[in-house]
């Protein structure tokens, strides 16, 4: 249940997950499942990772600033779970149409990486298409919004029509996918138009969304660099949402996998909740 906290506009949102993996042999893993450090001061109850059976954990920060943990999963079923409470401003994603796009030569160095083609966002292969679609759109916020509008209209959401290897180009061609695929296609188009864009994953509540609600899952969106900072866009939902809680950022989904197994593993069950 969402509770008010401190002020009329601030909410307490309980978040969490439980997943089970089966490994036929001891398997090294990287886990990226905790609330991002940028929201650390908002954690009223920390989302400490619980592992069953208990195994040693080693924490580190990756090159994108994400909180990761290393472990070796034993043979059999490994259960990973966490729950926490986050204080959230209770406001929808900001809409700032006045923000301008910086020329490439004026971008900060840390944003340049997010102009490049990556594993799931083949901007080099989509460049001509992107310019034919968006060259006439207003630069800045309006151009990124035009990209989100196109992706939202072009791609049909379908839980059964994605795969771990599906890329932006494949999504454009088949016109079906999940939020991950919407984000990859929009990111690739932004990079084609010289707008830095980075992939995000995290919790997204149903606060303010009419019922019926779909089953909970981790959500994907992206951030574009406009003006002097990064700003949220969500081509899957394509409307400002309340209660977006970041877990990780990267070039694309390859950088922010929830679990990375260095050996065979099978996902047995998976639940996510925000309330």
PDB file of N, CA and C in Angstrom, residues 33-83:
ATOM      1  N   UNK A  33      20.476  -5.878  -8.797  1.00  0.00           N
ATOM      2  CA  UNK A  33      19.067  -5.890  -8.426  1.00  0.00           C
ATOM      3  C   UNK A  33      18.705  -4.865  -7.360  1.00  0.00           C
ATOM      4  N   UNK A  34      19.678  -4.146  -6.823  1.00  0.00           N
ATOM      5  CA  UNK A  34      19.387  -3.187  -5.769  1.00  0.00           C
ATOM      6  C   UNK A  34      19.022  -1.818  -6.305  1.00  0.00           C
ATOM      7  N   UNK A  35      18.246  -1.068  -5.532  1.00  0.00           N
ATOM      8  CA  UNK A  35      17.910   0.310  -5.896  1.00  0.00           C
ATOM      9  C   UNK A  35      19.188   1.105  -6.107  1.00  0.00           C
ATOM     10  N   UNK A  36      19.223   1.904  -7.169  1.00  0.00           N
ATOM     11  CA  UNK A  36      20.422   2.637  -7.575  1.00  0.00           C
ATOM     12  C   UNK A  36      20.893   3.594  -6.480  1.00  0.00           C
ATOM     13  N   UNK A  37      22.209   3.816  -6.439  1.00  0.00           N
ATOM     14  CA  UNK A  37      22.796   4.687  -5.417  1.00  0.00           C
ATOM     15  C   UNK A  37      22.221   6.102  -5.453  1.00  0.00           C
ATOM     16  N   UNK A  38      21.759   6.550  -6.614  1.00  0.00           N
ATOM     17  CA  UNK A  38      21.175   7.888  -6.712  1.00  0.00           C
ATOM     18  C   UNK A  38      19.890   8.014  -5.905  1.00  0.00           C
ATOM     19  N   UNK A  39      19.277   6.894  -5.537  1.00  0.00           N
ATOM     20  CA  UNK A  39      18.076   6.914  -4.692  1.00  0.00           C
ATOM     21  C   UNK A  39      18.365   6.440  -3.271  1.00  0.00           C
ATOM     22  N   UNK A  40      19.633   6.306  -2.909  1.00  0.00           N
ATOM     23  CA  UNK A  40      19.994   5.748  -1.601  1.00  0.00           C
ATOM     24  C   UNK A  40      19.407   6.553  -0.451  1.00  0.00           C
ATOM     25  N   UNK A  41      19.396   7.887  -0.572  1.00  0.00           N
ATOM     26  CA  UNK A  41      18.869   8.704   0.522  1.00  0.00           C
ATOM     27  C   UNK A  41      17.351   8.612   0.636  1.00  0.00           C
ATOM     28  N   UNK A  42      16.705   8.030  -0.379  1.00  0.00           N
ATOM     29  CA  UNK A  42      15.246   7.858  -0.336  1.00  0.00           C
ATOM     30  C   UNK A  42      14.827   6.540   0.292  1.00  0.00           C
ATOM     31  N   UNK A  43      15.791   5.660   0.580  1.00  0.00           N
ATOM     32  CA  UNK A  43      15.452   4.343   1.124  1.00  0.00           C
ATOM     33  C   UNK A  43      15.116   4.455   2.612  1.00  0.00           C
ATOM     34  N   UNK A  44      13.846   4.276   2.935  1.00  0.00           N
ATOM     35  CA  UNK A  44      13.402   4.277   4.330  1.00  0.00           C
ATOM     36  C   UNK A  44      13.656   2.924   4.975  1.00  0.00           C
ATOM     37  N   UNK A  45      13.579   1.864   4.171  1.00  0.00           N
ATOM     38  CA  UNK A  45      13.982   0.517   4.575  1.00  0.00           C
ATOM     39  C   UNK A  45      14.875  -0.022   3.466  1.00  0.00           C
ATOM     40  N   UNK A  46      16.136  -0.362   3.757  1.00  0.00           N
ATOM     41  CA  UNK A  46      17.052  -0.788   2.704  1.00  0.00           C
ATOM     42  C   UNK A  46      16.613  -2.110   2.067  1.00  0.00           C
ATOM     43  N   UNK A  47      16.809  -2.201   0.760  1.00  0.00           N
ATOM     44  CA  UNK A  47      16.435  -3.414   0.025  1.00  0.00           C
ATOM     45  C   UNK A  47      17.617  -4.382   0.004  1.00  0.00           C
ATOM     46  N   UNK A  48      17.987  -4.872   1.178  1.00  0.00           N
ATOM     47  CA  UNK A  48      19.145  -5.753   1.320  1.00  0.00           C
ATOM     48  C   UNK A  48      18.885  -7.092   0.634  1.00  0.00           C
ATOM     49  N   UNK A  49      19.834  -7.511  -0.199  1.00  0.00           N
ATOM     50  CA  UNK A  49      19.683  -8.773  -0.927  1.00  0.00           C
ATOM     51  C   UNK A  49      19.766  -9.955   0.034  1.00  0.00           C
ATOM     52  N   UNK A  50      18.778 -10.843  -0.063  1.00  0.00           N
ATOM     53  CA  UNK A  50      18.753 -12.088   0.708  1.00  0.00           C
ATOM     54  C   UNK A  50      18.977 -13.241  -0.258  1.00  0.00           C
ATOM     55  N   UNK A  51      19.888 -14.136   0.094  1.00  0.00           N
ATOM     56  CA  UNK A  51      20.250 -15.255  -0.784  1.00  0.00           C
ATOM     57  C   UNK A  51      20.051 -16.558  -0.022  1.00  0.00           C
ATOM     58  N   UNK A  52      19.385 -17.511  -0.667  1.00  0.00           N
ATOM     59  CA  UNK A  52      19.139 -18.819  -0.059  1.00  0.00           C
ATOM     60  C   UNK A  52      19.427 -19.916  -1.084  1.00  0.00           C
ATOM     61  N   UNK A  53      20.325 -20.851  -0.772  1.00  0.00           N
ATOM     62  CA  UNK A  53      21.124 -20.940   0.449  1.00  0.00           C
ATOM     63  C   UNK A  53      22.139 -19.797   0.540  1.00  0.00           C
ATOM     64  N   UNK A  54      22.553 -19.494   1.743  1.00  0.00           N
ATOM     65  CA  UNK A  54      23.474 -18.383   1.964  1.00  0.00           C
ATOM     66  C   UNK A  54      24.822 -18.665   1.304  1.00  0.00           C
ATOM     67  N   UNK A  55      25.319 -17.673   0.563  1.00  0.00           N
ATOM     68  CA  UNK A  55      26.635 -17.756  -0.072  1.00  0.00           C
ATOM     69  C   UNK A  55      27.337 -16.420   0.133  1.00  0.00           C
ATOM     70  N   UNK A  56      28.662 -16.405   0.071  1.00  0.00           N
ATOM     71  CA  UNK A  56      29.379 -15.121   0.207  1.00  0.00           C
ATOM     72  C   UNK A  56      29.026 -14.162  -0.939  1.00  0.00           C
ATOM     73  N   UNK A  57      28.890 -12.874  -0.612  1.00  0.00           N
ATOM     74  CA  UNK A  57      28.600 -11.827  -1.588  1.00  0.00           C
ATOM     75  C   UNK A  57      29.731 -10.805  -1.576  1.00  0.00           C
ATOM     76  N   UNK A  58      30.117 -10.343  -2.763  1.00  0.00           N
ATOM     77  CA  UNK A  58      31.104  -9.265  -2.887  1.00  0.00           C
ATOM     78  C   UNK A  58      30.464  -8.135  -3.666  1.00  0.00           C
ATOM     79  N   UNK A  59      30.401  -6.951  -3.061  1.00  0.00           N
ATOM     80  CA  UNK A  59      29.761  -5.801  -3.702  1.00  0.00           C
ATOM     81  C   UNK A  59      30.802  -4.944  -4.419  1.00  0.00           C
ATOM     82  N   UNK A  60      30.387  -4.327  -5.522  1.00  0.00           N
ATOM     83  CA  UNK A  60      31.246  -3.380  -6.229  1.00  0.00           C
ATOM     84  C   UNK A  60      30.372  -2.448  -7.060  1.00  0.00           C
ATOM     85  N   UNK A  61      30.945  -1.348  -7.498  1.00  0.00           N
ATOM     86  CA  UNK A  61      30.280  -0.388  -8.377  1.00  0.00           C
ATOM     87  C   UNK A  61      30.864  -0.553  -9.771  1.00  0.00           C
ATOM     88  N   UNK A  62      30.013  -0.773 -10.772  1.00  0.00           N
ATOM     89  CA  UNK A  62      30.525  -0.971 -12.127  1.00  0.00           C
ATOM     90  C   UNK A  62      30.859   0.367 -12.792  1.00  0.00           C
ATOM     91  N   UNK A  63      31.293   0.316 -14.045  1.00  0.00           N
ATOM     92  CA  UNK A  63      31.763   1.521 -14.725  1.00  0.00           C
ATOM     93  C   UNK A  63      30.651   2.507 -15.036  1.00  0.00           C
ATOM     94  N   UNK A  64      29.386   2.098 -14.877  1.00  0.00           N
ATOM     95  CA  UNK A  64      28.246   2.998 -15.103  1.00  0.00           C
ATOM     96  C   UNK A  64      27.656   3.520 -13.793  1.00  0.00           C
ATOM     97  N   UNK A  65      28.285   3.162 -12.669  1.00  0.00           N
ATOM     98  CA  UNK A  65      27.801   3.621 -11.377  1.00  0.00           C
ATOM     99  C   UNK A  65      26.727   2.748 -10.776  1.00  0.00           C
ATOM    100  N   UNK A  66      26.523   1.545 -11.314  1.00  0.00           N
ATOM    101  CA  UNK A  66      25.495   0.641 -10.798  1.00  0.00           C
ATOM    102  C   UNK A  66      26.049  -0.214  -9.668  1.00  0.00           C
ATOM    103  N   UNK A  67      25.195  -0.523  -8.703  1.00  0.00           N
ATOM    104  CA  UNK A  67      25.591  -1.364  -7.584  1.00  0.00           C
ATOM    105  C   UNK A  67      25.413  -2.834  -7.966  1.00  0.00           C
ATOM    106  N   UNK A  68      26.506  -3.576  -7.931  1.00  0.00           N
ATOM    107  CA  UNK A  68      26.495  -4.972  -8.349  1.00  0.00           C
ATOM    108  C   UNK A  68      27.034  -5.856  -7.217  1.00  0.00           C
ATOM    109  N   UNK A  69      26.676  -7.135  -7.278  1.00  0.00           N
ATOM    110  CA  UNK A  69      27.196  -8.098  -6.315  1.00  0.00           C
ATOM    111  C   UNK A  69      27.620  -9.364  -7.041  1.00  0.00           C
ATOM    112  N   UNK A  70      28.722  -9.925  -6.588  1.00  0.00           N
ATOM    113  CA  UNK A  70      29.245 -11.166  -7.147  1.00  0.00           C
ATOM    114  C   UNK A  70      28.974 -12.314  -6.174  1.00  0.00           C
ATOM    115  N   UNK A  71      28.674 -13.477  -6.735  1.00  0.00           N
ATOM    116  CA  UNK A  71      28.467 -14.667  -5.922  1.00  0.00           C
ATOM    117  C   UNK A  71      28.728 -15.891  -6.778  1.00  0.00           C
ATOM    118  N   UNK A  72      28.846 -17.028  -6.131  1.00  0.00           N
ATOM    119  CA  UNK A  72      28.901 -18.316  -6.830  1.00  0.00           C
ATOM    120  C   UNK A  72      27.683 -19.111  -6.393  1.00  0.00           C
ATOM    121  N   UNK A  73      26.774 -19.341  -7.333  1.00  0.00           N
ATOM    122  CA  UNK A  73      25.561 -20.096  -7.030  1.00  0.00           C
ATOM    123  C   UNK A  73      25.905 -21.570  -6.880  1.00  0.00           C
ATOM    124  N   UNK A  74      25.402 -22.224  -5.839  1.00  0.00           N
ATOM    125  CA  UNK A  74      25.673 -23.661  -5.684  1.00  0.00           C
ATOM    126  C   UNK A  74      24.818 -24.485  -6.646  1.00  0.00           C
ATOM    127  N   UNK A  75      25.118 -25.733  -6.769  1.00  0.00           N
ATOM    128  CA  UNK A  75      24.289 -26.638  -7.555  1.00  0.00           C
ATOM    129  C   UNK A  75      22.882 -26.695  -6.964  1.00  0.00           C
ATOM    130  N   UNK A  76      21.872 -26.629  -7.818  1.00  0.00           N
ATOM    131  CA  UNK A  76      20.485 -26.667  -7.361  1.00  0.00           C
ATOM    132  C   UNK A  76      19.807 -25.320  -7.509  1.00  0.00           C
ATOM    133  N   UNK A  77      18.818 -25.059  -6.651  1.00  0.00           N
ATOM    134  CA  UNK A  77      18.016 -23.841  -6.747  1.00  0.00           C
ATOM    135  C   UNK A  77      18.614 -22.743  -5.865  1.00  0.00           C
ATOM    136  N   UNK A  78      18.771 -21.562  -6.449  1.00  0.00           N
ATOM    137  CA  UNK A  78      19.223 -20.376  -5.722  1.00  0.00           C
ATOM    138  C   UNK A  78      18.071 -19.383  -5.697  1.00  0.00           C
ATOM    139  N   UNK A  79      17.694 -18.910  -4.499  1.00  0.00           N
ATOM    140  CA  UNK A  79      16.626 -17.922  -4.361  1.00  0.00           C
ATOM    141  C   UNK A  79      17.238 -16.579  -4.003  1.00  0.00           C
ATOM    142  N   UNK A  80      16.899 -15.552  -4.785  1.00  0.00           N
ATOM    143  CA  UNK A  80      17.324 -14.180  -4.534  1.00  0.00           C
ATOM    144  C   UNK A  80      16.084 -13.357  -4.240  1.00  0.00           C
ATOM    145  N   UNK A  81      16.098 -12.598  -3.162  1.00  0.00           N
ATOM    146  CA  UNK A  81      14.942 -11.781  -2.832  1.00  0.00           C
ATOM    147  C   UNK A  81      15.361 -10.538  -2.052  1.00  0.00           C
ATOM    148  N   UNK A  82      14.528  -9.522  -2.157  1.00  0.00           N
ATOM    149  CA  UNK A  82      14.751  -8.287  -1.408  1.00  0.00           C
ATOM    150  C   UNK A  82      13.446  -7.524  -1.359  1.00  0.00           C
ATOM    151  N   UNK A  83      13.293  -6.728  -0.326  1.00  0.00           N
ATOM    152  CA  UNK A  83      12.172  -5.806  -0.242  1.00  0.00           C
ATOM    153  C   UNK A  83      12.652  -4.559   0.485  1.00  0.00           C
TER     154      UNK A  83
END
